[in-house]
Short mmCIF file of C-alpha atoms (C1' of nucleotides) in Angstrom, two decimals:
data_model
loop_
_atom_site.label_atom_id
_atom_site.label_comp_id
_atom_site.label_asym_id
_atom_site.label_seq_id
_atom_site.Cartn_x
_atom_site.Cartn_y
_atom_site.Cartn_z
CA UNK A 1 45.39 -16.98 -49.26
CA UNK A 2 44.28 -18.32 -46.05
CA UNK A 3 41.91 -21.09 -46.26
CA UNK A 4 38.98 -21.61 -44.32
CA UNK A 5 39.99 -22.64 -40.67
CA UNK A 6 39.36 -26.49 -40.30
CA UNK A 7 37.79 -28.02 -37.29
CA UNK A 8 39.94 -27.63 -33.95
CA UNK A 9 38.95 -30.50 -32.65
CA UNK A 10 39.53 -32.59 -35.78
CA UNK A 11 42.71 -31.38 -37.58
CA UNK A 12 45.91 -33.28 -37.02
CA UNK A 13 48.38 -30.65 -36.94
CA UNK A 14 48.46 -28.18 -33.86
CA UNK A 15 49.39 -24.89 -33.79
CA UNK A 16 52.80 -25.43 -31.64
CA UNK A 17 51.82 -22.15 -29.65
CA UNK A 18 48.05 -23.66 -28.72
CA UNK A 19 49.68 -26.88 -27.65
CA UNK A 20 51.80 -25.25 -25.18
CA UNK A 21 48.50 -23.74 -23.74
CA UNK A 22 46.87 -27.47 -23.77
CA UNK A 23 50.12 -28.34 -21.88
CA UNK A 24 50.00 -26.11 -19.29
CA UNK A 25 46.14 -26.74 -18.90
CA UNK A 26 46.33 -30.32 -18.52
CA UNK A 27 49.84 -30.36 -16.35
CA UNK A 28 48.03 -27.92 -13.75
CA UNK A 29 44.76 -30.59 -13.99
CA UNK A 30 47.28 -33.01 -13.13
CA UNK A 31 48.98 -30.95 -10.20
CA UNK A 32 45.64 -30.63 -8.68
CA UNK A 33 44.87 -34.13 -8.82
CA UNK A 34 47.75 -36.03 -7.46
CA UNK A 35 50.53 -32.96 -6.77
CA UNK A 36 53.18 -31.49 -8.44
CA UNK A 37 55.78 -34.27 -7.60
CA UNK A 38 53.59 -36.23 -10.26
CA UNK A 39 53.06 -34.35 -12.97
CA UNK A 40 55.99 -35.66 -15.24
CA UNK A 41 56.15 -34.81 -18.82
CA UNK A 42 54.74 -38.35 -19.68
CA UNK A 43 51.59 -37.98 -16.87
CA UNK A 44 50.73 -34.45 -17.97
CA UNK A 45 50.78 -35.61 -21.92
CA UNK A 46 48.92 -38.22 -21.36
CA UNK A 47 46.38 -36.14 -20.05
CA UNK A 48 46.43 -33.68 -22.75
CA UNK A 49 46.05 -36.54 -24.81
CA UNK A 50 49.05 -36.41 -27.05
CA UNK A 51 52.04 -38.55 -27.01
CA UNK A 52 55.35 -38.45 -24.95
CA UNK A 53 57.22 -36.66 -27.59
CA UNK A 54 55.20 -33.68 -27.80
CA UNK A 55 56.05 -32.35 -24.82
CA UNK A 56 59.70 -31.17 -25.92
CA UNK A 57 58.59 -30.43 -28.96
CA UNK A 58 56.78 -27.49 -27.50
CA UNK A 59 58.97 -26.81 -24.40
CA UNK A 60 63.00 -26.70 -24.73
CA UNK A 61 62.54 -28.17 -20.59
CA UNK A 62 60.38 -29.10 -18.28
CA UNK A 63 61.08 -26.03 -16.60
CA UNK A 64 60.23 -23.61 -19.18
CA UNK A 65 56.39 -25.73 -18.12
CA UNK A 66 57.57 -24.08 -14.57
CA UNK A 67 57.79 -20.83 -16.03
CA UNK A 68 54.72 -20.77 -18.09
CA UNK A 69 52.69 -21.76 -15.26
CA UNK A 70 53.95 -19.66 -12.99
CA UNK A 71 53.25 -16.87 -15.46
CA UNK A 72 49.80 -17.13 -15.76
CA UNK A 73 46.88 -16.71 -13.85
CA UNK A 74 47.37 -19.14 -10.72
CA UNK A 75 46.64 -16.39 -7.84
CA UNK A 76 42.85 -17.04 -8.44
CA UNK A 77 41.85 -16.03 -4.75
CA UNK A 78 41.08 -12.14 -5.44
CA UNK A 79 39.13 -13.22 -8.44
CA UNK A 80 35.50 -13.82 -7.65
CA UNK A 81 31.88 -11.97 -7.92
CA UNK A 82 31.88 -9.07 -6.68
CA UNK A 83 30.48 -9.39 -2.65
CA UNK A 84 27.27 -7.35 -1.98
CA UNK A 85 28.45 -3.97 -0.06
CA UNK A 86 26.12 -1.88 1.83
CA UNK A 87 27.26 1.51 2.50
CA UNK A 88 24.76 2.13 5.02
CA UNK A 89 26.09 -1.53 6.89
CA UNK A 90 28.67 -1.30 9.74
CA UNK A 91 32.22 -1.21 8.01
CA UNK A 92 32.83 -4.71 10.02
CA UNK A 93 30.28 -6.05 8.54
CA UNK A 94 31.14 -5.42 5.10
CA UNK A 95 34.89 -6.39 6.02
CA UNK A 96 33.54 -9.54 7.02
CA UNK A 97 31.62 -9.86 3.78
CA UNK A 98 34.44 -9.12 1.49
CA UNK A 99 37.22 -11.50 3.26
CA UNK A 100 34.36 -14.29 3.67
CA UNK A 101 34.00 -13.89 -0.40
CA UNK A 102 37.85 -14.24 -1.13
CA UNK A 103 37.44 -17.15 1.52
CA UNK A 104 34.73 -19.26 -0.53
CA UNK A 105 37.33 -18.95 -3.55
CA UNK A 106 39.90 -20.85 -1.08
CA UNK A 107 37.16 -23.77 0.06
CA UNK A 108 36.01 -24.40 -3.77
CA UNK A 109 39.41 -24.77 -4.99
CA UNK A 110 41.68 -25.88 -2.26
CA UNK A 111 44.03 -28.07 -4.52
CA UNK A 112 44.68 -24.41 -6.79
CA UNK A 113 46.33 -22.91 -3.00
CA UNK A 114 48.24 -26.37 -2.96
CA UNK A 115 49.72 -26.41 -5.98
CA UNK A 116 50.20 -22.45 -5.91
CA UNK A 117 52.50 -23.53 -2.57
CA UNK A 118 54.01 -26.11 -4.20
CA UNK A 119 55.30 -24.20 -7.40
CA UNK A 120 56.09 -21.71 -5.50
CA UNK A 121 58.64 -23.44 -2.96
CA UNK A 122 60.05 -25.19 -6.60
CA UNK A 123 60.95 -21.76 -7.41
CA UNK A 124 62.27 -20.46 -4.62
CA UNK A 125 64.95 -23.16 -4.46
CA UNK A 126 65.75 -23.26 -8.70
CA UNK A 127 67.94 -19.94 -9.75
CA UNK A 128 66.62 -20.27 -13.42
CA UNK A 129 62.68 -19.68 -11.79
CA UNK A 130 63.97 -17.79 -8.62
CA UNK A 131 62.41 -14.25 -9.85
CA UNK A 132 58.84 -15.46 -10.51
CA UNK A 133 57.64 -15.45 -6.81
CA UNK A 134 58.41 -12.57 -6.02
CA UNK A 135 56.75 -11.20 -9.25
CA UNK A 136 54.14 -13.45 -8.93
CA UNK A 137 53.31 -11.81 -5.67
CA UNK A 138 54.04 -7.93 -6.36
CA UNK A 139 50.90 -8.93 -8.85
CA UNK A 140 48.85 -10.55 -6.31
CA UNK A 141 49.01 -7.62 -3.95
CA UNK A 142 48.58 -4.87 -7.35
CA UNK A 143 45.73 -6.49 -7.15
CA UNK A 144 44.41 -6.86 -3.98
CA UNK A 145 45.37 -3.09 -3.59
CA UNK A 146 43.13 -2.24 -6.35
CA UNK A 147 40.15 -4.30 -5.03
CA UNK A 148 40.56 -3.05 -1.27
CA UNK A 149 40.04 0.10 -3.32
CA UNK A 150 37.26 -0.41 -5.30
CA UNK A 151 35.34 -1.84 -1.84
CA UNK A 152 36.39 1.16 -0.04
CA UNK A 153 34.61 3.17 -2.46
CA UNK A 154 31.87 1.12 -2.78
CA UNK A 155 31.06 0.91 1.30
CA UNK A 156 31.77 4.43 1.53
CA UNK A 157 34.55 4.16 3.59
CA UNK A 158 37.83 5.84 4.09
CA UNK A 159 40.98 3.77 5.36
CA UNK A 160 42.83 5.88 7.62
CA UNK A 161 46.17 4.16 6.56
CA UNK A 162 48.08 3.78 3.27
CA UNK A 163 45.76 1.80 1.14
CA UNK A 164 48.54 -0.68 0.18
CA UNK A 165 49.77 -1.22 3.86
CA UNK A 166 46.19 -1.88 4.25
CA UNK A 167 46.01 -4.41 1.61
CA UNK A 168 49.63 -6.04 2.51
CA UNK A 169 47.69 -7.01 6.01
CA UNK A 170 45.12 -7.99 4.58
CA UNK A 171 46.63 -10.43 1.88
CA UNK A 172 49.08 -11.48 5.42
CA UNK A 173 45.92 -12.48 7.14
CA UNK A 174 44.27 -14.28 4.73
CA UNK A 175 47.45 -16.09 3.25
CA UNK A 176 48.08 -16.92 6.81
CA UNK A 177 44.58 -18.28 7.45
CA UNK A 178 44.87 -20.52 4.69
CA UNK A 179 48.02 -21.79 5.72
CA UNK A 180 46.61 -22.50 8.72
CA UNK A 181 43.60 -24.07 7.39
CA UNK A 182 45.46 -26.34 4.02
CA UNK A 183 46.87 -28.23 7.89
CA UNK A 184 44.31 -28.58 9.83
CA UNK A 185 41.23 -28.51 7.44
CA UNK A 186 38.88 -27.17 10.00
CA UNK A 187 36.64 -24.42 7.91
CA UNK A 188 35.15 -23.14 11.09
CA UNK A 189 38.33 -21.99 12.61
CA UNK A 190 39.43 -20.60 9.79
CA UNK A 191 36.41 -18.46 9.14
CA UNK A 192 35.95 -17.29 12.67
CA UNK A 193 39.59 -16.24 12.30
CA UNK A 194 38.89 -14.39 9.28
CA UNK A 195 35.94 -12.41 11.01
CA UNK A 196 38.21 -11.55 13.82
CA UNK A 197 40.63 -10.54 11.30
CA UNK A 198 37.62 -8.15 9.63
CA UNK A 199 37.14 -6.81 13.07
CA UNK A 200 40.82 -5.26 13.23
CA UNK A 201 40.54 -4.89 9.76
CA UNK A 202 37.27 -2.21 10.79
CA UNK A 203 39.70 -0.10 13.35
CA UNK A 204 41.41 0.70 10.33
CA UNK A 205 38.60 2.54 8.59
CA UNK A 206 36.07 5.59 9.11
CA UNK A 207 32.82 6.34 7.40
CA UNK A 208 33.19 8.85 4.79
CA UNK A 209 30.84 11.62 5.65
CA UNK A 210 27.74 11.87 3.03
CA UNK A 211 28.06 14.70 0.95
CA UNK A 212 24.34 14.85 -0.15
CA UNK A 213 23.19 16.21 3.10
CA UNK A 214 26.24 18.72 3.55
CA UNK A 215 26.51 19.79 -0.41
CA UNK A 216 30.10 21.68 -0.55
CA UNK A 217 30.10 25.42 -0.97
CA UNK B 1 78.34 -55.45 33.22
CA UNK B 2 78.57 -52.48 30.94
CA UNK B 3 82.20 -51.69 30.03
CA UNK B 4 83.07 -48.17 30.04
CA UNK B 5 81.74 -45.84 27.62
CA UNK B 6 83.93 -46.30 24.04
CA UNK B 7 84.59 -42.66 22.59
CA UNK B 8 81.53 -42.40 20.49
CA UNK B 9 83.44 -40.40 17.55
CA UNK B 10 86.04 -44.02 17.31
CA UNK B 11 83.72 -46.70 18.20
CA UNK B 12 82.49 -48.22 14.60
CA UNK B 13 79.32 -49.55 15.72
CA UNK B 14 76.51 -46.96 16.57
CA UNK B 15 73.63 -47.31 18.30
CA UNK B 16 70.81 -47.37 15.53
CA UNK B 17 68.67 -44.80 17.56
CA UNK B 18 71.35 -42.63 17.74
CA UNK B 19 72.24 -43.19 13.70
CA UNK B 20 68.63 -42.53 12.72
CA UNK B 21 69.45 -39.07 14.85
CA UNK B 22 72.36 -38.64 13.16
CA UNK B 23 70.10 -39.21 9.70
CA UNK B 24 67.26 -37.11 10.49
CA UNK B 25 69.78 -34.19 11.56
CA UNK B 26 72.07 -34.51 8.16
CA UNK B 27 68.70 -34.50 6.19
CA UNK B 28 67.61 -31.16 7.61
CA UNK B 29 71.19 -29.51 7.35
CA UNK B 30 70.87 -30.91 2.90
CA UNK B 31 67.50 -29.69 2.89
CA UNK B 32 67.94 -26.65 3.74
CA UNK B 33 71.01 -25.84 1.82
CA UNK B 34 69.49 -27.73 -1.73
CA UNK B 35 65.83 -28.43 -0.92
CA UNK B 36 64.03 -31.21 -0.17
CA UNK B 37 64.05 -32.70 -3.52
CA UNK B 38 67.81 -32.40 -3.82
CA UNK B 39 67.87 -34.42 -0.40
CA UNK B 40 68.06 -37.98 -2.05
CA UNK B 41 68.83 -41.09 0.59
CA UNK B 42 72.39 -40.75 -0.98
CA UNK B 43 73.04 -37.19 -0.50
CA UNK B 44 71.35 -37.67 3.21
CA UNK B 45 74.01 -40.07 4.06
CA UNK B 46 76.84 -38.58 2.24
CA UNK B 47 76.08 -35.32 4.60
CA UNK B 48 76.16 -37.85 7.76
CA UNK B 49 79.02 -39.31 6.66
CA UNK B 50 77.74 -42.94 6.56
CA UNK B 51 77.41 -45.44 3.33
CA UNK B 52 74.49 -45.61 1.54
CA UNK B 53 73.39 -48.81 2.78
CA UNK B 54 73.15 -47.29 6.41
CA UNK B 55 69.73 -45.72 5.14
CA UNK B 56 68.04 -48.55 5.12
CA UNK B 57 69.21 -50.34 8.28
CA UNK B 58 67.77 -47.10 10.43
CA UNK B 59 64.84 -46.64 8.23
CA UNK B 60 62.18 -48.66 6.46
CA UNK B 61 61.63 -46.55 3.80
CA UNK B 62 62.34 -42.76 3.14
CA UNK B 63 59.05 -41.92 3.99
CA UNK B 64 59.87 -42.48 7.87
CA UNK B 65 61.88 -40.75 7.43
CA UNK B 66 60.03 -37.82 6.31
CA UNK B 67 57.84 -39.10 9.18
CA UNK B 68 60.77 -38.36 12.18
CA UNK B 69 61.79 -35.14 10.34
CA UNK B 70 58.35 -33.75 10.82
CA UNK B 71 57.75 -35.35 14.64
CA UNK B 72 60.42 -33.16 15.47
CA UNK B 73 61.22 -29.73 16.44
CA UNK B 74 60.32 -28.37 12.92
CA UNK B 75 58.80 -25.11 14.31
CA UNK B 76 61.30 -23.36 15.75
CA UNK B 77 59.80 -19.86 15.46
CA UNK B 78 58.17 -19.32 18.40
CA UNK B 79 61.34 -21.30 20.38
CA UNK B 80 63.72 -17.82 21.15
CA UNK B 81 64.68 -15.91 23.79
CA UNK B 82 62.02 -14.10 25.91
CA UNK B 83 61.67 -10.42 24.79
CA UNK B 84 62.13 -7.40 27.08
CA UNK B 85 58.69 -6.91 28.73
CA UNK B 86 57.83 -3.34 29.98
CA UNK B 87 54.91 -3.51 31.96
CA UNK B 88 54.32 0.25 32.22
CA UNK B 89 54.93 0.88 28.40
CA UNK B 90 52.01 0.94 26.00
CA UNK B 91 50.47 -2.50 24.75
CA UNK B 92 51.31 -1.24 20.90
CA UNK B 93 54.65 -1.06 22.45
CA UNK B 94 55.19 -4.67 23.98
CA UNK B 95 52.75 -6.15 21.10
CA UNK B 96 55.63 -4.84 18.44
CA UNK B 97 58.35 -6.19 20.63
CA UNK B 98 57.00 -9.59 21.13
CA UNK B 99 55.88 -9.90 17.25
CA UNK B 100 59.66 -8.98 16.07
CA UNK B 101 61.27 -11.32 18.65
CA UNK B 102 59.49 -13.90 16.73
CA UNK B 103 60.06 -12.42 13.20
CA UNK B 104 63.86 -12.65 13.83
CA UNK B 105 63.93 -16.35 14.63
CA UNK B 106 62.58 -16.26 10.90
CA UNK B 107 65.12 -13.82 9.26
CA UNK B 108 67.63 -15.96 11.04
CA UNK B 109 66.95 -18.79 9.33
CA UNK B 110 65.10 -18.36 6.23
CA UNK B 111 65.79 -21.73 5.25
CA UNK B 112 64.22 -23.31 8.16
CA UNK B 113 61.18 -21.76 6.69
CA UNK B 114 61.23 -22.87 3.46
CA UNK B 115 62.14 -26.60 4.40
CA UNK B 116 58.91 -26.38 6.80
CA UNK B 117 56.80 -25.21 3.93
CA UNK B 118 58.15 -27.83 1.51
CA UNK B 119 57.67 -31.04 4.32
CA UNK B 120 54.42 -29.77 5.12
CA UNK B 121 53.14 -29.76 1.33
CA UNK B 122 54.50 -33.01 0.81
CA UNK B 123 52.95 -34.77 3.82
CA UNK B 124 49.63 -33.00 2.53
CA UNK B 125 49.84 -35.40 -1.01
CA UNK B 126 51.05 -38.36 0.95
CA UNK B 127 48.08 -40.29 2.45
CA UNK B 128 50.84 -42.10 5.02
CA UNK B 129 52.02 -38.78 6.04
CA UNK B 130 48.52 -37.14 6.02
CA UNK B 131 47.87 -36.58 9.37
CA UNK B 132 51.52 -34.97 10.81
CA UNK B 133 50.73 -31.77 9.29
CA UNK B 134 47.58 -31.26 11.78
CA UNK B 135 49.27 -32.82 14.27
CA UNK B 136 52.04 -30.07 14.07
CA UNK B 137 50.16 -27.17 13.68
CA UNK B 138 47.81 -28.41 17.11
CA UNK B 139 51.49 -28.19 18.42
CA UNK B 140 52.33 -24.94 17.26
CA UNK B 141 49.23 -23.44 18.08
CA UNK B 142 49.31 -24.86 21.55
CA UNK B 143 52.78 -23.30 22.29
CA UNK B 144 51.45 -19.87 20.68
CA UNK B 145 48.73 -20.04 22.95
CA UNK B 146 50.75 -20.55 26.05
CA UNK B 147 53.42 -17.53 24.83
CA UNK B 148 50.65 -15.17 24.57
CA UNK B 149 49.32 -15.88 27.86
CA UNK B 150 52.68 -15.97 29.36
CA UNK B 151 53.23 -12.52 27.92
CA UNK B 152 49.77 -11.22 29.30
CA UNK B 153 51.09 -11.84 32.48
CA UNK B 154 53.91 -10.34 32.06
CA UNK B 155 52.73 -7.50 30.36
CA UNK B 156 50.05 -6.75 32.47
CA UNK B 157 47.58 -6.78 29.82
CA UNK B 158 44.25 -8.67 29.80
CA UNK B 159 42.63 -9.79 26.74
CA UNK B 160 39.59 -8.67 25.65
CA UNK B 161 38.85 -12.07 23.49
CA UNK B 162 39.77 -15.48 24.05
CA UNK B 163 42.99 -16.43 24.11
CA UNK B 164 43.37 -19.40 21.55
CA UNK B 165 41.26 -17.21 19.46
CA UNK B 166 44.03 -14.53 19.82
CA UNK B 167 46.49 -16.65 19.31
CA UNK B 168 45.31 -18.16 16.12
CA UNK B 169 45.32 -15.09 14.35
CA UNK B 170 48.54 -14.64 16.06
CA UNK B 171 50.07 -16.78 13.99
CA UNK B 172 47.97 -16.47 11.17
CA UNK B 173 49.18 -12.80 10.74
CA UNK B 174 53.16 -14.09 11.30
CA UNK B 175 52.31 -17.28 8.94
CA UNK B 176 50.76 -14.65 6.54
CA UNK B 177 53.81 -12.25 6.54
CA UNK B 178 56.54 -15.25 6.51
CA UNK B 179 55.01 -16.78 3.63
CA UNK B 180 55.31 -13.16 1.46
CA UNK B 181 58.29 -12.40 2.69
CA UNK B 182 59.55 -15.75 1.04
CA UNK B 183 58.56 -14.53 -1.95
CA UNK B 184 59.62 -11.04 -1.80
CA UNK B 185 62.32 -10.83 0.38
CA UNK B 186 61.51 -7.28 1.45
CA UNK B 187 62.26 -7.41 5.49
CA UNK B 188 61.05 -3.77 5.90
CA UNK B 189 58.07 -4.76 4.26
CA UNK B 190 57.40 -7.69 6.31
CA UNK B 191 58.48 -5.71 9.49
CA UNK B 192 56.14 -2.59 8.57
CA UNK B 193 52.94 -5.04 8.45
CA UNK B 194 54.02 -6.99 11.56
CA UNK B 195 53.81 -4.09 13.55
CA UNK B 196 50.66 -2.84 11.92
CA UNK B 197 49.30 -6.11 13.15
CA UNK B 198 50.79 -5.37 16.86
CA UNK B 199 48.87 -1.93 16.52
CA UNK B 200 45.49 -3.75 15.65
CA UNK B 201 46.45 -6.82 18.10
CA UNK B 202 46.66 -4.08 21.02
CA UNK B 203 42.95 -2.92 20.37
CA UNK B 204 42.00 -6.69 21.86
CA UNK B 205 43.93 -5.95 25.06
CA UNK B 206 43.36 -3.86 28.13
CA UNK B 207 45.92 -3.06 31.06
CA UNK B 208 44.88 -4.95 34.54
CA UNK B 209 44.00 -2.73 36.70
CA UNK B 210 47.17 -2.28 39.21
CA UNK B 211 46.32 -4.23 42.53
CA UNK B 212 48.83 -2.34 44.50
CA UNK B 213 47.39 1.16 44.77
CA UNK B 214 44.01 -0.90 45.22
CA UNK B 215 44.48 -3.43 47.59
CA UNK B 216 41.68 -6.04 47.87
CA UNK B 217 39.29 -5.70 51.29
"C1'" DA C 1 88.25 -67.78 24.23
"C1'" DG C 2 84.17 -68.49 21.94
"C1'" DT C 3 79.66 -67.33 20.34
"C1'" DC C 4 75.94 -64.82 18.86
"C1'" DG C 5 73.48 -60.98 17.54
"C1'" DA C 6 73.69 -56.26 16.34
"C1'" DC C 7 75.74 -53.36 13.20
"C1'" DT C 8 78.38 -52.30 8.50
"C1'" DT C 9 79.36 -52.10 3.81
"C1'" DG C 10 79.45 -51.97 -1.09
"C1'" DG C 11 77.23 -53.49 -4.81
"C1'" DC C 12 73.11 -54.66 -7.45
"C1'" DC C 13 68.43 -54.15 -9.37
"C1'" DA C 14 64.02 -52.50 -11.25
"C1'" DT C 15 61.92 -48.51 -12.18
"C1'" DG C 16 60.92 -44.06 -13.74
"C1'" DT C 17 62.53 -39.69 -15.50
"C1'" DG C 18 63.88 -35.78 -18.65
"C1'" DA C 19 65.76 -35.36 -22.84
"C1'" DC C 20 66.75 -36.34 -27.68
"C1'" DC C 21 66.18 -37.88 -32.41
"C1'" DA C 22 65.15 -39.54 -37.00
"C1'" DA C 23 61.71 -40.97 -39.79
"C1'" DG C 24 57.20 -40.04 -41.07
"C1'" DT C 25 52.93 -37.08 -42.02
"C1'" DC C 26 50.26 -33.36 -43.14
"C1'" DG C 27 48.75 -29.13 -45.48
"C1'" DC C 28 49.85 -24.63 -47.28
"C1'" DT C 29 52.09 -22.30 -51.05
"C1'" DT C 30 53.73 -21.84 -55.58
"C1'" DA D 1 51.44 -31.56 -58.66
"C1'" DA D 2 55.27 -30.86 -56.44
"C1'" DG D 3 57.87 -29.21 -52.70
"C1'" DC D 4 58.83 -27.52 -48.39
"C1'" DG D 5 58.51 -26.55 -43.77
"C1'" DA D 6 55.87 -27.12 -39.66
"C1'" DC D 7 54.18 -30.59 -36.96
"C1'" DT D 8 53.92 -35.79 -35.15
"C1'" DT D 9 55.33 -39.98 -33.27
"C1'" DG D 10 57.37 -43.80 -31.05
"C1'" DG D 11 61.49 -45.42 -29.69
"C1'" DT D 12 65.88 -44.93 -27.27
"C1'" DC D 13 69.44 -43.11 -24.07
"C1'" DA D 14 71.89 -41.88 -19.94
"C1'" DC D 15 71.13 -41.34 -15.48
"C1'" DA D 16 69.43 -41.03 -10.73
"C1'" DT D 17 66.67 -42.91 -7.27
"C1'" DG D 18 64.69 -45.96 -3.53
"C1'" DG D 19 65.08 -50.27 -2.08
"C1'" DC D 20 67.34 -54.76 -1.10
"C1'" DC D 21 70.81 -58.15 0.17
"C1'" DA D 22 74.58 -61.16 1.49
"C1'" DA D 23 78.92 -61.27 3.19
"C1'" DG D 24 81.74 -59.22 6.47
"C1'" DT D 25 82.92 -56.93 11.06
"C1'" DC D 26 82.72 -55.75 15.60
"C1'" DG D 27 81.95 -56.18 20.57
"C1'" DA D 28 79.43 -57.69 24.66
"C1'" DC D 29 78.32 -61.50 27.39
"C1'" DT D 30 79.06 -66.23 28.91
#
DNA sequence: AGTCGACTTGGCCATGTGACCAAGTCGCTT
DNA sequence: AAGCGACTTGGTCACATGGCCAAGTCGACT
């Protein structure tokens, strides 16, 4: 029989599984704060709080860490409050709206794109990691595709190309943009760039006609 | 009096400008082919052919290194041979052309790329190196500016927005596709949304009006 | 020919890193 | 209560790296 669970924060023994999690928490705290060329197994322990030894105790190598961060959610961009849409708004304005809301995600968390760049050249150039980009970014664009969606609805419009060449510009322009931006820091360039961007972005789209005043049949 | 020249690939002692050349050009050829972390001082010199000690006679540490590597022609994209030009075919048309010329100088040399991405992150953590990253994309952005005005001109097309403006989504949208196409690796992909970008590009353009069947007074 | 300074070379050092291990500790199960 | 296996810990190892140096070598100018 299973005993009752004893305090988390107390207990000595860790589940092994839970302290990889605490790893990968405190090595991407760690990334953030002073880049990924210091987060050795000793820097990101210590800020989990738990000895040297640890770390291999829960990962066979430092780049199984990699892999597990890689793995989970680091493309944070797409994932923010919903924008407010008005259907009855010109489709470039509601372009703008949506882009400017993926945008604030960028300006709060700048260090997250850095380290996402970072990890991602590290795997580009190590075979054992070499897949994860490229997965990592087939997700990214799932779901932008899925969200470009959802606001097309949700505006009432209809994109008069394939939604997920749609969505592959889109996720171009604003990766691009924040390229652009992680160099020369200048917020207002980068945001005027992203309206111009909402502007093409608007060519792309037509109002679907409202069915309540035309009811079918 | 200056004796004649000795043949440089005999004489023993170089020039220490030239040798720091000769450094800065071996690190970029290692780089490329390993990364930048596999580019120690050792395996920098090894690649020139020179001891290890040579390092640190042509450079005070390996950060100024880092330093010339990024003062110098990193960005080669936009450096390639001028594209065919049709001033009576459609804007789309020239838009797509000009846009791929560029995109092949990438596919070319992938590497380049990735070296580019992994100097500029590290100059972005490194408070000595801070500033070159700005510095380089002013550059960039300045020669972008001056191709797209250059190809105006020659494409008889006037812009309907300003041209730096146009230009930085320019390479935004090229930046953008680059940066998934190191992930992915899909050059149809990448292709297919660079010339979607070259159809919404050619909505901020309009052809000049031909002086010649209107001449002035 | 002689001298002086620029260049060359190989070796050395302190440091930090990822990895490993063996002894110890805890707590669940029987 | 006894045992066993999962977890913990600090120490240690081999190794690579950036940086430094002192002795040696070359070659241009006087």
């Amino acid at each position: 029989m299973v005993s009752a669970p004893v305090d988390k924060t107390t207990k000595k023994h860790i589940d092994a599984d839970t302290r990889r999690r605490m790893l990968v928490a405190a090595a991407l705290r760690v990334m953030k704060r002073e880049g990924i060329a210091a987060a050795t197994t000793r820097a990101i322990c210590a800020e989990a709080g738990m000895p040297h030894g640890a770390f291999h105790y829960c990962f066979r190598s430092k780049q199984e860490l990699y892999a597990a961060l890689l793995a989970t959610d680091i493309n944070i961009t797409l994932d923010v409050e919903w924008p407010a849409v008005d259907p009855r708004a010109e489709p470039v304005e509601n372009l703008r709206t949506l882009l400017r809301s993926w945008w604030s995600a960028v300006e709060t968390d700048p260090e997250a794109q850095l380290v996402l760049s970072e990890l991602v050249n590290l795997a580009l150039r190590d075979p054992e990691l070499g897949e994860l980009p490229a997965w990592g970014h087939r997700t990214y664009l799932d779901k932008a595709v899925s969200r470009v969606d959802h606001f097309a609805a949700e505006a009432r419009l209809h994109l008069t190309i394939d939604t997920r060449a749609f969505a592959e510009m889109v996720v171009a322009a604003l990766g691009g943009v924040i390229d652009s931006w992680l160099s020369h820091r200048d917020a207002t360039t980068a945001v005027e760039t992203l309206d111009g961007f909402a502007g093409l972005f608007a060519t792309l789209t037509r109002p679907v006609p409202d069915d309540r005043d035309h009811p079918p049949g």
